[in-house]
Amino acid sequence: MGRLSIFLLMVVIACLLAAVYGALHNQVSYTVGPDYFHHLKFAQFGIADTVSPRLGAAQVGVAASWWMGLVIGLPLALLALLIRGPERAMIRAFLVAVVLVIGTTAGFGMMSLGLPLSPEMADRVPVPAAAADPEGFRRAALLHGASYLAAVIGMAAGLLVMGVAVIRSRRG
């Protein structure tokens, strides 16, 4: 398999992993704040009322997250192309970086659930009047926002790992 084929495969893998991450992430956020989905996300993503809420949350997660695989996967895969040596070294470095991005994103995102919800933060998240659990709605919304920020932190860590891998491959 040529390096270009491997590059494309890495980007596809990143998109698939991002989609799976989004589906699983939304299972957690649905547990935290079902109202966030029932009063915002299901309508935003066109999820029918006949779809099971858990499946709907997973569908929203896939639709909202797969493209992060492009945002994260393209630069990491491009850096992987710069790695000298066997193709397996390129693949290994890419997979290490992607796992680091996912772990960092999940870790920081989930840490946000443990933060106290200050009145200032709560005021920044408008809650629909029909929401039965305003705090759960806010926590789910903040978890989503924190997860995108965590992805940026994870991306920085992934780029650092890939940069180190490129430098090491060129020294050896």
Short mmCIF file of N, CA and C in Angstrom, two decimals:
data_model
loop_
_atom_site.label_atom_id
_atom_site.label_comp_id
_atom_site.label_asym_id
_atom_site.label_seq_id
_atom_site.Cartn_x
_atom_site.Cartn_y
_atom_site.Cartn_z
N MET A 1 0.85 -1.18 0.00
CA MET A 1 0.00 0.00 0.00
C MET A 1 0.89 1.24 0.00
N GLY A 2 0.61 2.18 -0.86
CA GLY A 2 1.43 3.38 -0.96
C GLY A 2 1.13 4.39 0.14
N ARG A 3 2.03 5.34 0.29
CA ARG A 3 1.88 6.35 1.34
C ARG A 3 0.62 7.20 1.15
N LEU A 4 0.26 7.49 -0.09
CA LEU A 4 -0.95 8.27 -0.33
C LEU A 4 -2.19 7.50 0.10
N SER A 5 -2.23 6.21 -0.19
CA SER A 5 -3.35 5.37 0.24
C SER A 5 -3.43 5.31 1.75
N ILE A 6 -2.30 5.20 2.39
CA ILE A 6 -2.26 5.17 3.85
C ILE A 6 -2.73 6.52 4.41
N PHE A 7 -2.31 7.61 3.79
CA PHE A 7 -2.76 8.95 4.20
C PHE A 7 -4.29 9.02 4.17
N LEU A 8 -4.89 8.60 3.06
CA LEU A 8 -6.34 8.64 2.94
C LEU A 8 -7.01 7.73 3.96
N LEU A 9 -6.44 6.57 4.17
CA LEU A 9 -6.98 5.64 5.17
C LEU A 9 -6.92 6.25 6.58
N MET A 10 -5.83 6.94 6.89
CA MET A 10 -5.71 7.58 8.21
C MET A 10 -6.79 8.64 8.40
N VAL A 11 -7.06 9.41 7.38
CA VAL A 11 -8.10 10.45 7.48
C VAL A 11 -9.47 9.80 7.67
N VAL A 12 -9.74 8.74 6.93
CA VAL A 12 -11.01 8.03 7.09
C VAL A 12 -11.12 7.45 8.50
N ILE A 13 -10.05 6.86 9.00
CA ILE A 13 -10.05 6.32 10.36
C ILE A 13 -10.32 7.43 11.37
N ALA A 14 -9.71 8.58 11.19
CA ALA A 14 -9.92 9.70 12.11
C ALA A 14 -11.39 10.13 12.10
N CYS A 15 -12.01 10.16 10.92
CA CYS A 15 -13.43 10.53 10.83
C CYS A 15 -14.32 9.49 11.50
N LEU A 16 -14.00 8.22 11.29
CA LEU A 16 -14.79 7.15 11.93
C LEU A 16 -14.64 7.20 13.45
N LEU A 17 -13.42 7.40 13.93
CA LEU A 17 -13.21 7.48 15.37
C LEU A 17 -13.92 8.70 15.96
N ALA A 18 -13.90 9.81 15.26
CA ALA A 18 -14.59 11.01 15.74
C ALA A 18 -16.10 10.77 15.80
N ALA A 19 -16.64 10.07 14.81
CA ALA A 19 -18.07 9.76 14.80
C ALA A 19 -18.44 8.85 15.97
N VAL A 20 -17.65 7.82 16.20
CA VAL A 20 -17.90 6.91 17.32
C VAL A 20 -17.77 7.67 18.64
N TYR A 21 -16.75 8.51 18.74
CA TYR A 21 -16.57 9.32 19.94
C TYR A 21 -17.81 10.19 20.19
N GLY A 22 -18.31 10.83 19.14
CA GLY A 22 -19.49 11.68 19.28
C GLY A 22 -20.71 10.89 19.75
N ALA A 23 -20.90 9.70 19.19
CA ALA A 23 -22.04 8.87 19.60
C ALA A 23 -21.93 8.47 21.08
N LEU A 24 -20.73 8.07 21.50
CA LEU A 24 -20.53 7.68 22.90
C LEU A 24 -20.61 8.89 23.84
N HIS A 25 -20.01 9.99 23.42
CA HIS A 25 -20.04 11.22 24.22
C HIS A 25 -21.48 11.65 24.49
N ASN A 26 -22.32 11.54 23.46
CA ASN A 26 -23.70 11.96 23.63
C ASN A 26 -24.50 11.02 24.51
N GLN A 27 -24.03 9.80 24.71
CA GLN A 27 -24.70 8.93 25.67
C GLN A 27 -24.47 9.48 27.09
N VAL A 28 -23.26 9.96 27.32
CA VAL A 28 -22.97 10.58 28.63
C VAL A 28 -23.77 11.87 28.78
N SER A 29 -23.73 12.73 27.77
CA SER A 29 -24.41 14.02 27.91
C SER A 29 -25.93 13.85 27.94
N TYR A 30 -26.47 12.82 27.29
CA TYR A 30 -27.91 12.56 27.40
C TYR A 30 -28.26 12.15 28.83
N THR A 31 -27.39 11.37 29.44
CA THR A 31 -27.62 10.98 30.83
C THR A 31 -27.60 12.20 31.74
N VAL A 32 -26.68 13.12 31.48
CA VAL A 32 -26.54 14.33 32.30
C VAL A 32 -27.73 15.27 32.09
N GLY A 33 -28.15 15.45 30.85
CA GLY A 33 -29.21 16.42 30.55
C GLY A 33 -30.06 16.04 29.36
N PRO A 34 -31.02 15.14 29.55
CA PRO A 34 -31.88 14.75 28.42
C PRO A 34 -32.62 15.94 27.79
N ASP A 35 -32.95 16.93 28.61
CA ASP A 35 -33.65 18.11 28.08
C ASP A 35 -32.83 18.83 27.01
N TYR A 36 -31.53 18.79 27.13
CA TYR A 36 -30.65 19.43 26.15
C TYR A 36 -30.91 18.86 24.76
N PHE A 37 -31.19 17.59 24.70
CA PHE A 37 -31.47 16.93 23.43
C PHE A 37 -32.92 17.14 23.02
N HIS A 38 -33.84 16.93 23.96
CA HIS A 38 -35.27 17.02 23.64
C HIS A 38 -35.69 18.44 23.26
N HIS A 39 -35.04 19.43 23.83
CA HIS A 39 -35.45 20.82 23.58
C HIS A 39 -34.49 21.59 22.67
N LEU A 40 -33.43 20.95 22.21
CA LEU A 40 -32.49 21.66 21.35
C LEU A 40 -31.92 20.76 20.24
N LYS A 41 -31.16 19.76 20.61
CA LYS A 41 -30.37 19.00 19.64
C LYS A 41 -31.21 18.15 18.68
N PHE A 42 -32.28 17.51 19.17
CA PHE A 42 -33.06 16.67 18.27
C PHE A 42 -33.68 17.51 17.15
N ALA A 43 -34.21 18.67 17.49
CA ALA A 43 -34.78 19.56 16.46
C ALA A 43 -33.67 20.11 15.56
N GLN A 44 -32.54 20.49 16.16
CA GLN A 44 -31.43 21.05 15.40
C GLN A 44 -30.92 20.08 14.34
N PHE A 45 -30.91 18.78 14.67
CA PHE A 45 -30.38 17.77 13.75
C PHE A 45 -31.47 16.97 13.04
N GLY A 46 -32.72 17.37 13.20
CA GLY A 46 -33.82 16.72 12.50
C GLY A 46 -34.08 15.29 12.91
N ILE A 47 -33.92 15.01 14.19
CA ILE A 47 -34.18 13.65 14.70
C ILE A 47 -35.68 13.51 14.96
N ALA A 48 -36.30 12.53 14.34
CA ALA A 48 -37.75 12.32 14.45
C ALA A 48 -38.14 11.88 15.87
N ASP A 49 -39.36 12.24 16.25
CA ASP A 49 -39.88 11.86 17.57
C ASP A 49 -40.02 10.35 17.72
N THR A 50 -40.08 9.64 16.60
CA THR A 50 -40.26 8.19 16.64
C THR A 50 -38.95 7.44 16.92
N VAL A 51 -37.82 8.16 16.87
CA VAL A 51 -36.51 7.54 17.12
C VAL A 51 -36.29 7.46 18.63
N SER A 52 -35.76 6.35 19.08
CA SER A 52 -35.42 6.19 20.50
C SER A 52 -34.48 7.33 20.91
N PRO A 53 -34.69 7.93 22.09
CA PRO A 53 -33.84 9.05 22.51
C PRO A 53 -32.34 8.71 22.53
N ARG A 54 -32.00 7.53 22.98
CA ARG A 54 -30.58 7.15 23.02
C ARG A 54 -30.00 7.03 21.62
N LEU A 55 -30.76 6.44 20.72
CA LEU A 55 -30.31 6.33 19.33
C LEU A 55 -30.24 7.72 18.71
N GLY A 56 -31.21 8.56 19.02
CA GLY A 56 -31.20 9.93 18.51
C GLY A 56 -29.99 10.70 19.00
N ALA A 57 -29.65 10.52 20.29
CA ALA A 57 -28.46 11.18 20.84
C ALA A 57 -27.21 10.69 20.13
N ALA A 58 -27.16 9.39 19.84
CA ALA A 58 -26.00 8.85 19.11
C ALA A 58 -25.94 9.43 17.69
N GLN A 59 -27.09 9.54 17.03
CA GLN A 59 -27.12 10.10 15.68
C GLN A 59 -26.66 11.55 15.69
N VAL A 60 -27.08 12.31 16.68
CA VAL A 60 -26.63 13.70 16.81
C VAL A 60 -25.11 13.71 17.00
N GLY A 61 -24.61 12.82 17.84
CA GLY A 61 -23.17 12.75 18.10
C GLY A 61 -22.37 12.45 16.84
N VAL A 62 -22.85 11.53 16.05
CA VAL A 62 -22.16 11.19 14.79
C VAL A 62 -22.17 12.40 13.85
N ALA A 63 -23.35 13.00 13.67
CA ALA A 63 -23.48 14.13 12.74
C ALA A 63 -22.67 15.35 13.21
N ALA A 64 -22.58 15.52 14.52
CA ALA A 64 -21.88 16.70 15.06
C ALA A 64 -20.38 16.49 15.18
N SER A 65 -19.91 15.26 15.06
CA SER A 65 -18.51 15.00 15.38
C SER A 65 -17.66 14.45 14.25
N TRP A 66 -18.24 13.82 13.25
CA TRP A 66 -17.42 13.14 12.24
C TRP A 66 -16.43 14.11 11.60
N TRP A 67 -16.86 15.35 11.38
CA TRP A 67 -16.02 16.33 10.70
C TRP A 67 -14.80 16.72 11.53
N MET A 68 -14.88 16.53 12.86
CA MET A 68 -13.70 16.77 13.68
C MET A 68 -12.59 15.80 13.30
N GLY A 69 -12.96 14.65 12.73
CA GLY A 69 -11.96 13.72 12.22
C GLY A 69 -11.17 14.33 11.09
N LEU A 70 -11.81 15.16 10.28
CA LEU A 70 -11.08 15.88 9.23
C LEU A 70 -10.17 16.94 9.83
N VAL A 71 -10.72 17.70 10.77
CA VAL A 71 -9.96 18.78 11.40
C VAL A 71 -8.72 18.24 12.10
N ILE A 72 -8.89 17.11 12.76
CA ILE A 72 -7.78 16.52 13.51
C ILE A 72 -6.96 15.58 12.64
N GLY A 73 -7.63 14.78 11.84
CA GLY A 73 -6.95 13.75 11.07
C GLY A 73 -6.08 14.28 9.94
N LEU A 74 -6.55 15.31 9.24
CA LEU A 74 -5.77 15.83 8.11
C LEU A 74 -4.38 16.32 8.54
N PRO A 75 -4.27 17.21 9.54
CA PRO A 75 -2.92 17.66 9.89
C PRO A 75 -2.04 16.54 10.45
N LEU A 76 -2.64 15.63 11.24
CA LEU A 76 -1.85 14.53 11.78
C LEU A 76 -1.38 13.60 10.67
N ALA A 77 -2.26 13.33 9.72
CA ALA A 77 -1.89 12.45 8.61
C ALA A 77 -0.85 13.12 7.70
N LEU A 78 -0.97 14.43 7.51
CA LEU A 78 0.03 15.14 6.72
C LEU A 78 1.40 15.07 7.39
N LEU A 79 1.42 15.25 8.70
CA LEU A 79 2.70 15.12 9.41
C LEU A 79 3.23 13.69 9.32
N ALA A 80 2.32 12.72 9.36
CA ALA A 80 2.75 11.32 9.25
C ALA A 80 3.47 11.07 7.93
N LEU A 81 3.06 11.77 6.88
CA LEU A 81 3.73 11.60 5.59
C LEU A 81 5.19 12.02 5.63
N LEU A 82 5.53 12.89 6.58
CA LEU A 82 6.91 13.37 6.70
C LEU A 82 7.83 12.41 7.45
N ILE A 83 7.24 11.37 8.03
CA ILE A 83 8.04 10.41 8.79
C ILE A 83 8.80 9.53 7.81
N ARG A 84 10.10 9.48 8.01
CA ARG A 84 10.95 8.62 7.18
C ARG A 84 10.94 7.22 7.74
N GLY A 85 11.21 6.29 6.88
CA GLY A 85 11.27 4.90 7.32
C GLY A 85 10.07 4.11 6.83
N PRO A 86 9.87 2.96 7.43
CA PRO A 86 8.80 2.08 6.97
C PRO A 86 7.42 2.71 7.21
N GLU A 87 6.47 2.29 6.40
CA GLU A 87 5.11 2.82 6.51
C GLU A 87 4.48 2.51 7.86
N ARG A 88 4.86 1.41 8.47
CA ARG A 88 4.29 1.06 9.77
C ARG A 88 4.68 2.08 10.83
N ALA A 89 5.84 2.73 10.69
CA ALA A 89 6.24 3.78 11.64
C ALA A 89 5.32 4.99 11.49
N MET A 90 4.95 5.29 10.28
CA MET A 90 4.03 6.38 10.00
C MET A 90 2.65 6.08 10.61
N ILE A 91 2.18 4.87 10.42
CA ILE A 91 0.87 4.46 10.94
C ILE A 91 0.89 4.45 12.46
N ARG A 92 1.95 3.90 13.03
CA ARG A 92 2.05 3.82 14.49
C ARG A 92 2.03 5.21 15.12
N ALA A 93 2.79 6.13 14.58
CA ALA A 93 2.83 7.49 15.12
C ALA A 93 1.46 8.15 15.00
N PHE A 94 0.80 7.96 13.88
CA PHE A 94 -0.53 8.52 13.68
C PHE A 94 -1.51 7.97 14.72
N LEU A 95 -1.50 6.66 14.92
CA LEU A 95 -2.43 6.05 15.87
C LEU A 95 -2.16 6.51 17.31
N VAL A 96 -0.89 6.63 17.67
CA VAL A 96 -0.54 7.14 19.00
C VAL A 96 -1.09 8.56 19.17
N ALA A 97 -0.90 9.39 18.17
CA ALA A 97 -1.38 10.78 18.24
C ALA A 97 -2.90 10.83 18.33
N VAL A 98 -3.59 10.03 17.55
CA VAL A 98 -5.06 10.03 17.56
C VAL A 98 -5.59 9.54 18.91
N VAL A 99 -4.99 8.50 19.46
CA VAL A 99 -5.42 8.01 20.77
C VAL A 99 -5.17 9.09 21.84
N LEU A 100 -4.07 9.79 21.73
CA LEU A 100 -3.79 10.89 22.65
C LEU A 100 -4.84 11.99 22.53
N VAL A 101 -5.21 12.34 21.31
CA VAL A 101 -6.23 13.37 21.10
C VAL A 101 -7.56 12.93 21.72
N ILE A 102 -7.96 11.69 21.46
CA ILE A 102 -9.22 11.19 21.99
C ILE A 102 -9.19 11.13 23.52
N GLY A 103 -8.10 10.63 24.07
CA GLY A 103 -7.98 10.55 25.54
C GLY A 103 -8.00 11.91 26.20
N THR A 104 -7.28 12.85 25.62
CA THR A 104 -7.24 14.21 26.17
C THR A 104 -8.61 14.85 26.07
N THR A 105 -9.25 14.70 24.94
CA THR A 105 -10.58 15.28 24.75
C THR A 105 -11.57 14.69 25.74
N ALA A 106 -11.57 13.38 25.87
CA ALA A 106 -12.50 12.73 26.81
C ALA A 106 -12.19 13.13 28.25
N GLY A 107 -10.92 13.14 28.60
CA GLY A 107 -10.54 13.47 29.98
C GLY A 107 -10.93 14.87 30.37
N PHE A 108 -10.55 15.86 29.56
CA PHE A 108 -10.89 17.25 29.88
C PHE A 108 -12.40 17.49 29.79
N GLY A 109 -13.03 16.87 28.81
CA GLY A 109 -14.48 17.02 28.68
C GLY A 109 -15.21 16.50 29.91
N MET A 110 -14.82 15.31 30.36
CA MET A 110 -15.49 14.72 31.53
C MET A 110 -15.14 15.47 32.81
N MET A 111 -13.95 16.04 32.85
CA MET A 111 -13.59 16.84 34.03
C MET A 111 -14.53 18.03 34.19
N SER A 112 -15.03 18.54 33.07
CA SER A 112 -15.93 19.68 33.14
C SER A 112 -17.21 19.36 33.90
N LEU A 113 -17.58 18.08 33.94
CA LEU A 113 -18.77 17.69 34.68
C LEU A 113 -18.59 17.87 36.19
N GLY A 114 -17.34 17.82 36.65
CA GLY A 114 -17.07 17.96 38.07
C GLY A 114 -16.95 19.40 38.54
N LEU A 115 -16.94 20.33 37.60
CA LEU A 115 -16.81 21.74 37.97
C LEU A 115 -18.11 22.25 38.56
N PRO A 116 -18.02 23.10 39.57
CA PRO A 116 -19.26 23.70 40.09
C PRO A 116 -19.87 24.62 39.04
N LEU A 117 -21.17 24.63 38.98
CA LEU A 117 -21.89 25.46 38.02
C LEU A 117 -22.18 26.80 38.67
N SER A 118 -21.31 27.76 38.42
CA SER A 118 -21.46 29.08 39.03
C SER A 118 -22.65 29.81 38.42
N PRO A 119 -23.22 30.76 39.15
CA PRO A 119 -24.33 31.53 38.58
C PRO A 119 -23.93 32.27 37.30
N GLU A 120 -22.68 32.72 37.21
CA GLU A 120 -22.22 33.41 36.00
C GLU A 120 -22.23 32.47 34.79
N MET A 121 -21.75 31.23 35.02
CA MET A 121 -21.76 30.26 33.93
C MET A 121 -23.19 29.88 33.58
N ALA A 122 -24.01 29.69 34.58
CA ALA A 122 -25.40 29.30 34.34
C ALA A 122 -26.13 30.36 33.53
N ASP A 123 -25.85 31.63 33.80
CA ASP A 123 -26.51 32.71 33.07
C ASP A 123 -26.13 32.74 31.59
N ARG A 124 -25.00 32.17 31.24
CA ARG A 124 -24.53 32.17 29.84
C ARG A 124 -25.21 31.10 28.99
N VAL A 125 -25.93 30.20 29.63
CA VAL A 125 -26.60 29.12 28.90
C VAL A 125 -28.11 29.33 29.00
N PRO A 126 -28.71 29.84 27.94
CA PRO A 126 -30.17 30.02 27.99
C PRO A 126 -30.88 28.66 27.97
N VAL A 127 -31.84 28.52 28.87
CA VAL A 127 -32.57 27.27 29.00
C VAL A 127 -34.00 27.49 28.55
N PRO A 128 -34.52 26.63 27.68
CA PRO A 128 -35.93 26.76 27.27
C PRO A 128 -36.86 26.64 28.47
N ALA A 129 -37.94 27.38 28.44
CA ALA A 129 -38.89 27.37 29.55
C ALA A 129 -39.48 25.98 29.78
N ALA A 130 -39.57 25.17 28.73
CA ALA A 130 -40.17 23.84 28.85
C ALA A 130 -39.22 22.81 29.47
N ALA A 131 -37.98 23.17 29.68
CA ALA A 131 -37.01 22.21 30.23
C ALA A 131 -37.36 21.87 31.68
N ALA A 132 -37.49 20.58 31.97
CA ALA A 132 -37.83 20.14 33.31
C ALA A 132 -36.63 20.19 34.26
N ASP A 133 -35.42 20.09 33.70
CA ASP A 133 -34.20 20.07 34.51
C ASP A 133 -33.21 21.11 33.97
N PRO A 134 -33.39 22.38 34.37
CA PRO A 134 -32.51 23.44 33.85
C PRO A 134 -31.03 23.19 34.14
N GLU A 135 -30.70 22.66 35.31
CA GLU A 135 -29.29 22.42 35.63
C GLU A 135 -28.72 21.32 34.73
N GLY A 136 -29.47 20.26 34.50
CA GLY A 136 -29.01 19.20 33.61
C GLY A 136 -28.81 19.71 32.19
N PHE A 137 -29.74 20.57 31.73
CA PHE A 137 -29.62 21.19 30.41
C PHE A 137 -28.31 21.97 30.33
N ARG A 138 -28.07 22.80 31.35
CA ARG A 138 -26.86 23.62 31.37
C ARG A 138 -25.60 22.76 31.42
N ARG A 139 -25.61 21.73 32.24
CA ARG A 139 -24.43 20.87 32.36
C ARG A 139 -24.13 20.16 31.04
N ALA A 140 -25.16 19.67 30.38
CA ALA A 140 -24.96 19.01 29.08
C ALA A 140 -24.42 20.02 28.06
N ALA A 141 -24.98 21.23 28.05
CA ALA A 141 -24.51 22.27 27.12
C ALA A 141 -23.05 22.62 27.40
N LEU A 142 -22.71 22.76 28.68
CA LEU A 142 -21.33 23.09 29.04
C LEU A 142 -20.37 21.94 28.72
N LEU A 143 -20.85 20.71 28.90
CA LEU A 143 -20.03 19.55 28.54
C LEU A 143 -19.71 19.58 27.04
N HIS A 144 -20.69 19.91 26.22
CA HIS A 144 -20.45 19.97 24.78
C HIS A 144 -19.45 21.06 24.44
N GLY A 145 -19.63 22.23 25.03
CA GLY A 145 -18.68 23.32 24.78
C GLY A 145 -17.29 22.99 25.26
N ALA A 146 -17.20 22.41 26.46
CA ALA A 146 -15.90 22.04 27.02
C ALA A 146 -15.22 20.97 26.18
N SER A 147 -15.99 20.10 25.58
CA SER A 147 -15.41 19.03 24.77
C SER A 147 -14.76 19.56 23.51
N TYR A 148 -15.34 20.59 22.92
CA TYR A 148 -14.69 21.19 21.74
C TYR A 148 -13.39 21.88 22.14
N LEU A 149 -13.41 22.56 23.27
CA LEU A 149 -12.18 23.17 23.78
C LEU A 149 -11.15 22.09 24.10
N ALA A 150 -11.61 21.00 24.71
CA ALA A 150 -10.71 19.89 25.03
C ALA A 150 -10.12 19.28 23.76
N ALA A 151 -10.90 19.25 22.68
CA ALA A 151 -10.38 18.73 21.41
C ALA A 151 -9.24 19.59 20.89
N VAL A 152 -9.33 20.89 21.10
CA VAL A 152 -8.23 21.78 20.68
C VAL A 152 -6.97 21.47 21.49
N ILE A 153 -7.14 21.25 22.79
CA ILE A 153 -6.00 20.89 23.64
C ILE A 153 -5.43 19.54 23.20
N GLY A 154 -6.32 18.58 22.94
CA GLY A 154 -5.89 17.27 22.46
C GLY A 154 -5.18 17.36 21.12
N MET A 155 -5.67 18.22 20.26
CA MET A 155 -5.04 18.42 18.95
C MET A 155 -3.62 18.95 19.11
N ALA A 156 -3.45 19.90 20.02
CA ALA A 156 -2.11 20.43 20.26
C ALA A 156 -1.17 19.32 20.74
N ALA A 157 -1.67 18.47 21.63
CA ALA A 157 -0.86 17.36 22.13
C ALA A 157 -0.54 16.38 20.99
N GLY A 158 -1.54 16.09 20.15
CA GLY A 158 -1.31 15.19 19.01
C GLY A 158 -0.30 15.74 18.03
N LEU A 159 -0.39 17.03 17.75
CA LEU A 159 0.58 17.66 16.84
C LEU A 159 1.99 17.61 17.42
N LEU A 160 2.10 17.80 18.73
CA LEU A 160 3.40 17.73 19.38
C LEU A 160 3.99 16.32 19.25
N VAL A 161 3.18 15.32 19.50
CA VAL A 161 3.65 13.93 19.37
C VAL A 161 4.06 13.64 17.93
N MET A 162 3.28 14.09 16.97
CA MET A 162 3.63 13.85 15.57
C MET A 162 4.91 14.60 15.20
N GLY A 163 5.04 15.83 15.68
CA GLY A 163 6.26 16.59 15.41
C GLY A 163 7.50 15.89 15.93
N VAL A 164 7.39 15.36 17.14
CA VAL A 164 8.51 14.60 17.72
C VAL A 164 8.80 13.36 16.88
N ALA A 165 7.76 12.67 16.45
CA ALA A 165 7.95 11.47 15.62
C ALA A 165 8.65 11.82 14.30
N VAL A 166 8.27 12.92 13.69
CA VAL A 166 8.91 13.35 12.44
C VAL A 166 10.38 13.64 12.69
N ILE A 167 10.67 14.41 13.73
CA ILE A 167 12.08 14.76 14.04
C ILE A 167 12.90 13.51 14.32
N ARG A 168 12.36 12.60 15.12
CA ARG A 168 13.10 11.37 15.44
C ARG A 168 13.37 10.53 14.18
N SER A 169 12.39 10.47 13.29
CA SER A 169 12.57 9.66 12.08
C SER A 169 13.63 10.25 11.17
N ARG A 170 13.81 11.53 11.22
CA ARG A 170 14.77 12.19 10.35
C ARG A 170 16.18 12.19 10.96
N ARG A 171 16.26 12.03 12.26
CA ARG A 171 17.59 11.95 12.90
C ARG A 171 18.18 10.56 12.76
N GLY A 172 17.30 9.56 12.81
CA GLY A 172 17.76 8.18 12.79
C GLY A 172 17.91 7.71 11.43
#
